[in-house]
CSV table of C-alpha atoms in Angstrom, one decimal:
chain,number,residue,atom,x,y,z
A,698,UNK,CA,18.6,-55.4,-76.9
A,699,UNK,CA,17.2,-52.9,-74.6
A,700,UNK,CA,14.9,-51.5,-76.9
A,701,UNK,CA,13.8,-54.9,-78.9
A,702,UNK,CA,12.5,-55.5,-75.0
A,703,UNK,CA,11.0,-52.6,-74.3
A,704,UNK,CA,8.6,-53.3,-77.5
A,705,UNK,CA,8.0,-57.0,-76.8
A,706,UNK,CA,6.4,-56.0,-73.2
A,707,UNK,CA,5.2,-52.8,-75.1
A,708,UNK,CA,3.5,-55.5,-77.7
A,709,UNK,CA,2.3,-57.9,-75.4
A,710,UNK,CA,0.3,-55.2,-73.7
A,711,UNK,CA,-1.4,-53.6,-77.3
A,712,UNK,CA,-2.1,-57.5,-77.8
A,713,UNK,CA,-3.5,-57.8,-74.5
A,714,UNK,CA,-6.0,-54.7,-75.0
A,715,UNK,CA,-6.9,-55.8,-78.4
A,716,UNK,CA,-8.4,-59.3,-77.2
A,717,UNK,CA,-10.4,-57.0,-75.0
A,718,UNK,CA,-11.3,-54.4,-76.7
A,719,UNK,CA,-11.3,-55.6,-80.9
A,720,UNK,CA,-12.5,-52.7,-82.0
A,721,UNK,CA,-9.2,-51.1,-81.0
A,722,UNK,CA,-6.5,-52.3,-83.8
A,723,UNK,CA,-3.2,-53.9,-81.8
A,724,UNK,CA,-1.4,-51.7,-84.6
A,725,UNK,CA,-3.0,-48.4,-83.3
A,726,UNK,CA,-2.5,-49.7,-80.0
A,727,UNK,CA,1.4,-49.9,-80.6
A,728,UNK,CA,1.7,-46.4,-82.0
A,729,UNK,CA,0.0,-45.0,-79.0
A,730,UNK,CA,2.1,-47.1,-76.3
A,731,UNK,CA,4.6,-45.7,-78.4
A,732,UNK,CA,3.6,-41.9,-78.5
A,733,UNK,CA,2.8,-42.4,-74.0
A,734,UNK,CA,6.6,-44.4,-73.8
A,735,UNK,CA,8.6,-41.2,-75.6
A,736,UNK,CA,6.4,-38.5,-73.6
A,737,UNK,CA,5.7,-39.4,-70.1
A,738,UNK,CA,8.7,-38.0,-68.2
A,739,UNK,CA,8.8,-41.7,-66.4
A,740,UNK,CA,9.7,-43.4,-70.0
A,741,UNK,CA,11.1,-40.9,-71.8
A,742,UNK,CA,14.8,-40.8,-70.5
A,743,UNK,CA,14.2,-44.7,-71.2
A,744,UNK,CA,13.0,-44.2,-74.8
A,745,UNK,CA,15.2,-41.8,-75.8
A,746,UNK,CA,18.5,-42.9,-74.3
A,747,UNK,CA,19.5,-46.6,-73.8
A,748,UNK,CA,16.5,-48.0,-75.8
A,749,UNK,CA,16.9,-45.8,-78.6
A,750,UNK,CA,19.2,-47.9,-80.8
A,751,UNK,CA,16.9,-51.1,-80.4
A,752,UNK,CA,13.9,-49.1,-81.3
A,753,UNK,CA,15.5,-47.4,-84.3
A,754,UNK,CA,16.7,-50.7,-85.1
A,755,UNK,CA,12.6,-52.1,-85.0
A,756,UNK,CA,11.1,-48.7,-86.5
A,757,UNK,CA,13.2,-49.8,-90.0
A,758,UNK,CA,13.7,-53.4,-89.9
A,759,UNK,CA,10.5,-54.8,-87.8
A,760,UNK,CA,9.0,-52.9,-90.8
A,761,UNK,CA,10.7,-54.2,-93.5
A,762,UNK,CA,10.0,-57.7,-92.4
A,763,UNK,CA,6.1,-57.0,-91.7
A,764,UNK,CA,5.9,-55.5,-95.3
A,765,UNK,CA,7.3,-58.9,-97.0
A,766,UNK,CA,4.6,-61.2,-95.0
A,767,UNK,CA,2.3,-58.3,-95.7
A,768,UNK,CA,2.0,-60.4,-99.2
A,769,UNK,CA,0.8,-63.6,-97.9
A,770,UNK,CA,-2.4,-61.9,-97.4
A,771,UNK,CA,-3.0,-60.6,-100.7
A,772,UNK,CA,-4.3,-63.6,-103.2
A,773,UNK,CA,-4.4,-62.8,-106.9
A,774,UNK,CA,-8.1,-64.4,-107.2
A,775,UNK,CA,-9.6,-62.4,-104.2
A,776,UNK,CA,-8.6,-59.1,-106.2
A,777,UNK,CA,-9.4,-60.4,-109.9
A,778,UNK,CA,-12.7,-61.8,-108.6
A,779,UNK,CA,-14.1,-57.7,-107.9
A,780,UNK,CA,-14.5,-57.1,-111.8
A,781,UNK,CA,-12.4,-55.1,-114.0
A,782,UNK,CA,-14.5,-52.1,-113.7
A,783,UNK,CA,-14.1,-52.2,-110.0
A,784,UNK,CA,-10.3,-52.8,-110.4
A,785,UNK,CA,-10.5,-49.8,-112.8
A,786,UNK,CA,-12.5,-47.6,-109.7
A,787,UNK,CA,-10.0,-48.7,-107.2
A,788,UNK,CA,-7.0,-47.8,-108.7
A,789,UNK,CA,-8.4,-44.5,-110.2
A,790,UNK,CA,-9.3,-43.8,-106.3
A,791,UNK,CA,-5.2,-44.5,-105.1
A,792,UNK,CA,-3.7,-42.2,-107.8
A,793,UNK,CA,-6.5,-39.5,-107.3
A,794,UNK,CA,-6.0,-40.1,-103.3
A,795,UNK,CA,-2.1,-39.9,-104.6
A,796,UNK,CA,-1.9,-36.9,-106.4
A,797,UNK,CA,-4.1,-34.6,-104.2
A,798,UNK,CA,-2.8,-35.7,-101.0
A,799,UNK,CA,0.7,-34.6,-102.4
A,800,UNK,CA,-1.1,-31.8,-104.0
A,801,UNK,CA,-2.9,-30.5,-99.9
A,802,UNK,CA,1.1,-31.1,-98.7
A,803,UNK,CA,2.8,-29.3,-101.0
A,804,UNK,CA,0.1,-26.5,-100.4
A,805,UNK,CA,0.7,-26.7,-97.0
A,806,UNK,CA,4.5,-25.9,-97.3
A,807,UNK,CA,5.6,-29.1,-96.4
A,808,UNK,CA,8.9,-30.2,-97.7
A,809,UNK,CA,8.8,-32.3,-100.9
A,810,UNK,CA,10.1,-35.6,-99.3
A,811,UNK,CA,7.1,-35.6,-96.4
A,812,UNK,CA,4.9,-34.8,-98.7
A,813,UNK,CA,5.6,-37.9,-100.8
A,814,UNK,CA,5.5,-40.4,-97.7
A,815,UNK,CA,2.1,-39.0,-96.6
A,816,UNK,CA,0.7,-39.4,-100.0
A,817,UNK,CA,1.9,-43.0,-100.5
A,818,UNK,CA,0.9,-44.0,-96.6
A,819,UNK,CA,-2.6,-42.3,-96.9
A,820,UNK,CA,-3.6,-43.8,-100.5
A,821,UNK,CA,-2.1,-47.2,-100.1
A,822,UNK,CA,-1.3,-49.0,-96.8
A,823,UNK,CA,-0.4,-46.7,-94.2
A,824,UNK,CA,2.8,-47.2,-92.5
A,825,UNK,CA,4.1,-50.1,-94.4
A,826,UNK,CA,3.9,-48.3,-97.4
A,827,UNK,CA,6.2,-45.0,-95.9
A,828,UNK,CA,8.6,-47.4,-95.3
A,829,UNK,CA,8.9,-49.1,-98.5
A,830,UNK,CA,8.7,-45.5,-100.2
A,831,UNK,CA,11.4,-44.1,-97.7
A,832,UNK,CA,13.7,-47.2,-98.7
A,833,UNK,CA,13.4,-46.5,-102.2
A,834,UNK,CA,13.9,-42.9,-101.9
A,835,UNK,CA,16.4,-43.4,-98.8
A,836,UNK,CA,14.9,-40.9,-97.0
A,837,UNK,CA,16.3,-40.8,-93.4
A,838,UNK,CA,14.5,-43.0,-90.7
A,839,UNK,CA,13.9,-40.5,-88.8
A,840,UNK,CA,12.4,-38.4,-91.3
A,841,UNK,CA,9.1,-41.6,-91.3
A,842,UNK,CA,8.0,-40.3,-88.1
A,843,UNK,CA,6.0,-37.6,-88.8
A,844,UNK,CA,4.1,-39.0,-91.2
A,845,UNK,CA,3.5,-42.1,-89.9
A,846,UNK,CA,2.2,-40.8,-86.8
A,847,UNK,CA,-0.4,-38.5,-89.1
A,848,UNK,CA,-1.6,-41.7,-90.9
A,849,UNK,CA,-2.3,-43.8,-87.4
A,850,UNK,CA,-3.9,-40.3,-86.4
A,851,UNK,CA,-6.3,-40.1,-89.3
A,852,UNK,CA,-6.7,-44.0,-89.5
A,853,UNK,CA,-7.8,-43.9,-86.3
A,854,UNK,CA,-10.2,-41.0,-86.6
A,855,UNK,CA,-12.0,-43.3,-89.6
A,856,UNK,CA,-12.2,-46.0,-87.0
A,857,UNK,CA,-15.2,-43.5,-85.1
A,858,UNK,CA,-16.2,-41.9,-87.3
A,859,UNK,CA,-17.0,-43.4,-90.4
A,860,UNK,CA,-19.4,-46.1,-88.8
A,861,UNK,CA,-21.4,-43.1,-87.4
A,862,UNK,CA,-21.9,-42.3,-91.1
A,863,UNK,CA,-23.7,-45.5,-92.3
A,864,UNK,CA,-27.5,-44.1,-91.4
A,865,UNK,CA,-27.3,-40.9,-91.8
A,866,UNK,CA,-25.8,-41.9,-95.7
A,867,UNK,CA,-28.5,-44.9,-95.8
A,868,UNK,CA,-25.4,-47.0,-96.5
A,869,UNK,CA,-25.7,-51.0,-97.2
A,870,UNK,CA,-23.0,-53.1,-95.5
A,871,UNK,CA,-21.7,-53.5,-98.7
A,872,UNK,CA,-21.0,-50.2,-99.9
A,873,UNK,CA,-20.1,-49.6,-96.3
A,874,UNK,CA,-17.4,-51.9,-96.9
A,875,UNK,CA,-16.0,-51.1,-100.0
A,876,UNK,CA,-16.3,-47.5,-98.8
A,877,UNK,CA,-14.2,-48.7,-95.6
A,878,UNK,CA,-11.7,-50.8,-98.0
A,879,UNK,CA,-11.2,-48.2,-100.2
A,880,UNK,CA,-10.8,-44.9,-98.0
A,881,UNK,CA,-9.2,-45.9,-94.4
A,882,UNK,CA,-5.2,-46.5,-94.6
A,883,UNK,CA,-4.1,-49.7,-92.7
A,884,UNK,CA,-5.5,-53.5,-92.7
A,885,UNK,CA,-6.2,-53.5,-89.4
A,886,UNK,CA,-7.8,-50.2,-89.5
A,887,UNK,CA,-10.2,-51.5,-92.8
A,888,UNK,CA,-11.0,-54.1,-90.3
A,889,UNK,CA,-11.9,-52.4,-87.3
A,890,UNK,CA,-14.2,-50.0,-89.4
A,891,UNK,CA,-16.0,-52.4,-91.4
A,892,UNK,CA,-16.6,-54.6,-89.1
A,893,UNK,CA,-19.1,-52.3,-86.8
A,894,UNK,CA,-21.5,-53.3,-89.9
A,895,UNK,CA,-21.3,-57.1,-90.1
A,896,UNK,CA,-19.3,-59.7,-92.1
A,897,UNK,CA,-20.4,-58.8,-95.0
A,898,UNK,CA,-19.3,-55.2,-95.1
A,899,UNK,CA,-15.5,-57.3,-93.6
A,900,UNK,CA,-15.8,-59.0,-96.7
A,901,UNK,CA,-15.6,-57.4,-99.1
A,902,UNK,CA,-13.8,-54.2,-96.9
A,903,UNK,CA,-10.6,-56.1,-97.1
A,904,UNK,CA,-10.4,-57.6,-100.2
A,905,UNK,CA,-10.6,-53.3,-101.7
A,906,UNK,CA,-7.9,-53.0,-99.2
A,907,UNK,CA,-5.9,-55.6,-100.5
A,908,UNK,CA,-6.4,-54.6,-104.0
A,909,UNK,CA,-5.2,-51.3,-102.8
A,910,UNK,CA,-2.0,-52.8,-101.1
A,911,UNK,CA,-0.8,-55.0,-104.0
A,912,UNK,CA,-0.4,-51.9,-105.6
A,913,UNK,CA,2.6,-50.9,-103.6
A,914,UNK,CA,4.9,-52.7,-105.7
A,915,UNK,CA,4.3,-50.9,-109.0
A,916,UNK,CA,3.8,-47.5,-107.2
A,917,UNK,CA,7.7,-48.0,-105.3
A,918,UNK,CA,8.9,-49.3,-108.7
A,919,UNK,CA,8.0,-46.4,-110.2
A,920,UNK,CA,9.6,-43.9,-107.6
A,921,UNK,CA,12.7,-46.2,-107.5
A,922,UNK,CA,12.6,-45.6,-111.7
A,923,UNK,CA,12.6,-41.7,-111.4
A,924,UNK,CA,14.8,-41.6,-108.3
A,925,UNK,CA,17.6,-43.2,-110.7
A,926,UNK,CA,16.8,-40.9,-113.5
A,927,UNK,CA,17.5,-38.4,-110.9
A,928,UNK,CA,20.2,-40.0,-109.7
A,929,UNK,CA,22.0,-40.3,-113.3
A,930,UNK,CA,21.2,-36.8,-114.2
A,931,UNK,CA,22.7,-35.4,-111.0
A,932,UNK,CA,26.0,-37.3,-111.3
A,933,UNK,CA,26.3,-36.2,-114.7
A,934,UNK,CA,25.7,-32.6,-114.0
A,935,UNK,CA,28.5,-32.8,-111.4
A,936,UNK,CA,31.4,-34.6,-113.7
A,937,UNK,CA,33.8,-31.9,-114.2
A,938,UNK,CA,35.5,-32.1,-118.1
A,939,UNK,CA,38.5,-29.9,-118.7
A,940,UNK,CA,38.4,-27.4,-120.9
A,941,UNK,CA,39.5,-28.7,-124.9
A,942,UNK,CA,40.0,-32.2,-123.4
A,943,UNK,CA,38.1,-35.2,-124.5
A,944,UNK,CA,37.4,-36.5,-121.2
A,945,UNK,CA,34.2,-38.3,-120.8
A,946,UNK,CA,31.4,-37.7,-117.6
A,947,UNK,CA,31.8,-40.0,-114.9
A,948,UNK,CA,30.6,-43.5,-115.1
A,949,UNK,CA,27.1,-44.0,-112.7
A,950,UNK,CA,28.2,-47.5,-111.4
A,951,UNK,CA,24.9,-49.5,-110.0
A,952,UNK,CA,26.2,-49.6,-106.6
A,953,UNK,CA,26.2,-45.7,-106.4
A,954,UNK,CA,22.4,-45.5,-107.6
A,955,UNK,CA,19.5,-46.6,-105.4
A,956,UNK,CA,17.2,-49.6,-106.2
A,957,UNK,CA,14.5,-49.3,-108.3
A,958,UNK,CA,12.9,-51.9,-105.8
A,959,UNK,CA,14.1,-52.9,-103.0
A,960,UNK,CA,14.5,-56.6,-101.8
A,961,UNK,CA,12.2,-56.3,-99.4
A,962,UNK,CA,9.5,-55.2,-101.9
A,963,UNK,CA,10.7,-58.2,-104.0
A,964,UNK,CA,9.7,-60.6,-101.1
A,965,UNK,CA,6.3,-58.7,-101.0
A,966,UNK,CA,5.6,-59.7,-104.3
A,967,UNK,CA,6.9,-62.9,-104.7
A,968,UNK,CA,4.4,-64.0,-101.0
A,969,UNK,CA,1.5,-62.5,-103.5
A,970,UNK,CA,2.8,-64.8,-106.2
A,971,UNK,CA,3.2,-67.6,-103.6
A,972,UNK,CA,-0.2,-67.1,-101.9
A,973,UNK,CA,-2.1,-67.3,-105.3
A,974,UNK,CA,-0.7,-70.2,-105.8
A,975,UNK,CA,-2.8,-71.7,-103.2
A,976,UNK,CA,-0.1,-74.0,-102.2
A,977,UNK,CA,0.4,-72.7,-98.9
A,978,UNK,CA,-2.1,-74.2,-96.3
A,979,UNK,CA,-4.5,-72.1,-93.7
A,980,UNK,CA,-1.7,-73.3,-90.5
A,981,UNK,CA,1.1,-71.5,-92.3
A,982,UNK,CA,-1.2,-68.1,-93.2
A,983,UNK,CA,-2.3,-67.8,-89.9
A,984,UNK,CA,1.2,-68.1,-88.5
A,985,UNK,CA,2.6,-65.6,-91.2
A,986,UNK,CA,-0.1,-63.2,-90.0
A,987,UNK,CA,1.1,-63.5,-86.2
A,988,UNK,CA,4.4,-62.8,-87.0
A,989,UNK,CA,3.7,-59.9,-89.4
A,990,UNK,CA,1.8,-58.5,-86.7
A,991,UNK,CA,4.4,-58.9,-84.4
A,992,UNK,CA,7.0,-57.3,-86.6
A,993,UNK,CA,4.8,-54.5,-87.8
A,994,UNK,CA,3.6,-53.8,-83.6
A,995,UNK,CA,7.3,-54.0,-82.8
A,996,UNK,CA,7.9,-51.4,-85.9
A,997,UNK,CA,5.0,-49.0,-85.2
A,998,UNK,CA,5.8,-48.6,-81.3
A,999,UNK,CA,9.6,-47.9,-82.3
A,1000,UNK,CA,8.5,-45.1,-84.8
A,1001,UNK,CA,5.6,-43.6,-82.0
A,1002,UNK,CA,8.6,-43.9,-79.5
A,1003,UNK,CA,10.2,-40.9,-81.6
A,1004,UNK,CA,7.3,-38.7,-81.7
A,1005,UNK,CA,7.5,-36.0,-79.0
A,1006,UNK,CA,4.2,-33.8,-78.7
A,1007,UNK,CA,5.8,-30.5,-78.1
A,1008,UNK,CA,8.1,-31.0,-81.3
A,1009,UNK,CA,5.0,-32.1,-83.0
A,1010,UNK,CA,3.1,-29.1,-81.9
A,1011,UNK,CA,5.6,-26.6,-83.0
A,1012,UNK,CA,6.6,-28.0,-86.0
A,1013,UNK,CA,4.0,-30.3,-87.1
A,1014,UNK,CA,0.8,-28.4,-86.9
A,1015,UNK,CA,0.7,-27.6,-90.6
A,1016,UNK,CA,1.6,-31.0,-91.5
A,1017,UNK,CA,-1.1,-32.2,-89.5
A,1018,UNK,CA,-3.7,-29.7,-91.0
A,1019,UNK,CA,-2.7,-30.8,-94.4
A,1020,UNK,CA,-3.5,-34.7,-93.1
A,1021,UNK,CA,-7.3,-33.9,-92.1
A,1022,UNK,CA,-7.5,-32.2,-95.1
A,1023,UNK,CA,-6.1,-35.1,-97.1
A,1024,UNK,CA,-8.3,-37.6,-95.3
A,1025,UNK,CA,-11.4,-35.7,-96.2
A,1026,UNK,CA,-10.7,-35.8,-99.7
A,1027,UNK,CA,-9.8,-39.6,-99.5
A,1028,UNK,CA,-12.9,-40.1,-97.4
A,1029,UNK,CA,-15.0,-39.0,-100.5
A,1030,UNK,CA,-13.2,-40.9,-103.6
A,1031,UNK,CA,-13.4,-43.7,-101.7
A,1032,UNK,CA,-17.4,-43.3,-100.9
A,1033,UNK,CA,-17.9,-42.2,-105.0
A,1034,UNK,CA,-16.5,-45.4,-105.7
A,1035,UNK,CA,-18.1,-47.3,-103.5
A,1036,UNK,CA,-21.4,-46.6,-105.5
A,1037,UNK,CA,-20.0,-47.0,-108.4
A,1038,UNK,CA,-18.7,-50.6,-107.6
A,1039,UNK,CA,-22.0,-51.5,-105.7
A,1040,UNK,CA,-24.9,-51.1,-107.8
């Protein structure tokens, strides 16, 4: 309980700054509140003793909830209603951003398991999407730190610097936005970008981003698919058969593998079923997006809470080398595409 309250008053502030400030994103707001709680000498005793349990507790949960109500924003339609071609562009740009991101970790001598969170949170949907691959890959909590605080880092950095970008590119609102949609790594990052060039660079910005986001079920399913593989292999490889006995390898029961998706990615989905349906009225979506904001805020100042800067520094300076270098590469897929879908 101690912690759950530390991130309500922690929320209420990022909420408070936001209506403000817009351009700052209540999400980005939490992380930093988050990264100030564990490292001013003030809050830190706090953060990292008595709160700690409620804020791991938010970190996971908080984020598993947000991810589910995460789908209520994504409507079939919106995404079908780009063109195939475009469809085509923007999934070519998450498996590019995918593969090379992974490709700059690895390079980087990070360990396999980072490597993989930072490439699923920088080419889908930032921190919601390191926590549904962490679940499926059940990676340790604490182990979503790191990378989550690199994604908010370079998220942020797109936020100031991308709209000083438009003249000097000659860049329409348009392209602008799909360039916005289609390179920065969480919603309410797209939105605070795009929307320095008007509504119609927001328009179209999020409905990329959402294309980008519903493809976080079939990317999970597909790590949850070769985690089991793994899984089967290494329990196999560890039955132990007598010698000249016809004893069989052990039996890989379903509780002892991990999900190929889990529940919580279900929900995801089914909210994208349900909010194509078009059955669920404007009252009830704008509600669902207060309380995924809520949970996500409440999950993103939990995992900034565990962040310390001199751990970071020491041990995190590679990893977040290998981040810049990632966004760069992401910056320009997502700017080739943009072109290509706006002609």
């Amino acid at each position: 309980m101690p912690g759950l309250l530390t991130a309500v008053v922690a929320l209420a502030i990022a909420f408070s700054v936001h209506a403000a400030v817009p351009a700052l994103p209540a999400m980005t707001l939490a992380v930093v509140l988050g990264l100030l709680a564990a490292n001013l000498p003030f809050t830190a005793v706090w953060t990292a003793g008595r709160a700690r349990p409620g804020l791991d507790f938010a970190g996971k949960h908080l984020m598993r909830g947000g991810i589910v109500l995460l789908g209520l924003k994504v409507g079939i339609a919106d995404v079908l209603g780009l063109g195939w071609t475009s469809l085509l562009l923007i999934a070519g740009v998450v498996l590019a951003s995918f593969a090379g991101t992974y490709g700059i970790s690895r390079l980087f001598r990070l360990p396999r398991e980072a490597s993989l969170l930072i490439a699923t949170g920088f080419s889908i949907c930032g921190a919601s999407a390191i926590g549904a691959m962490a679940a499926v890959r059940r990676i340790r909590h604490p182990d979503t730190v790191l990378p989550v605080a690199l994604v908010t880092l370079c998220g942020t950095l797109a936020i100031g610097v991308l709209p000083l970008l438009v003249h000097p590119l000659r860049l329409s609102p348009e392209i602008f936005g799909a360039w916005t949609g289609a390179s920065v790594h969480d919603v309410g990052q797209v939105v605070a970008t795009a929307q320095t060039a008007g509504p119609a660079a927001l328009a179209i910005a999020v409905v990329v981003k959402l294309t980008r986001v519903i493809l976080l079920a079939p990317m999970v399913a597909a790590a949850g698919v070769h985690q089991r593989i793994v899984s089967v292999r290494r329990t196999h490889r560890a039955g132990k058969v007598q010698p000249g006995a016809n004893a069989e390898l052990p039996l890989v029961t379903p509780e002892r593998l991990p999900p190929v998706v889990p529940l919580f990615v279900v929900g995801f989905v089914v909210l994208v079923a349900l909010r194509s349906t078009g059955w669920v009225s404007a009252g009830w979506l704008e509600a669902a997006a207060a309380l995924q904001d809520i949970l996500l805020g409440g999950a993103l100042f939990g995992l900034g809470s565990a962040v310390r800067i001199h751990t970071l520094l020491h041990t995190g300076l590679r990893a977040v080398m290998a981040a810049l270098a990632a966004w760069l590469l992401i910056a320009v897929l997502g700017l080739a595409a943009a072109f290509l879908m706006i002609q």
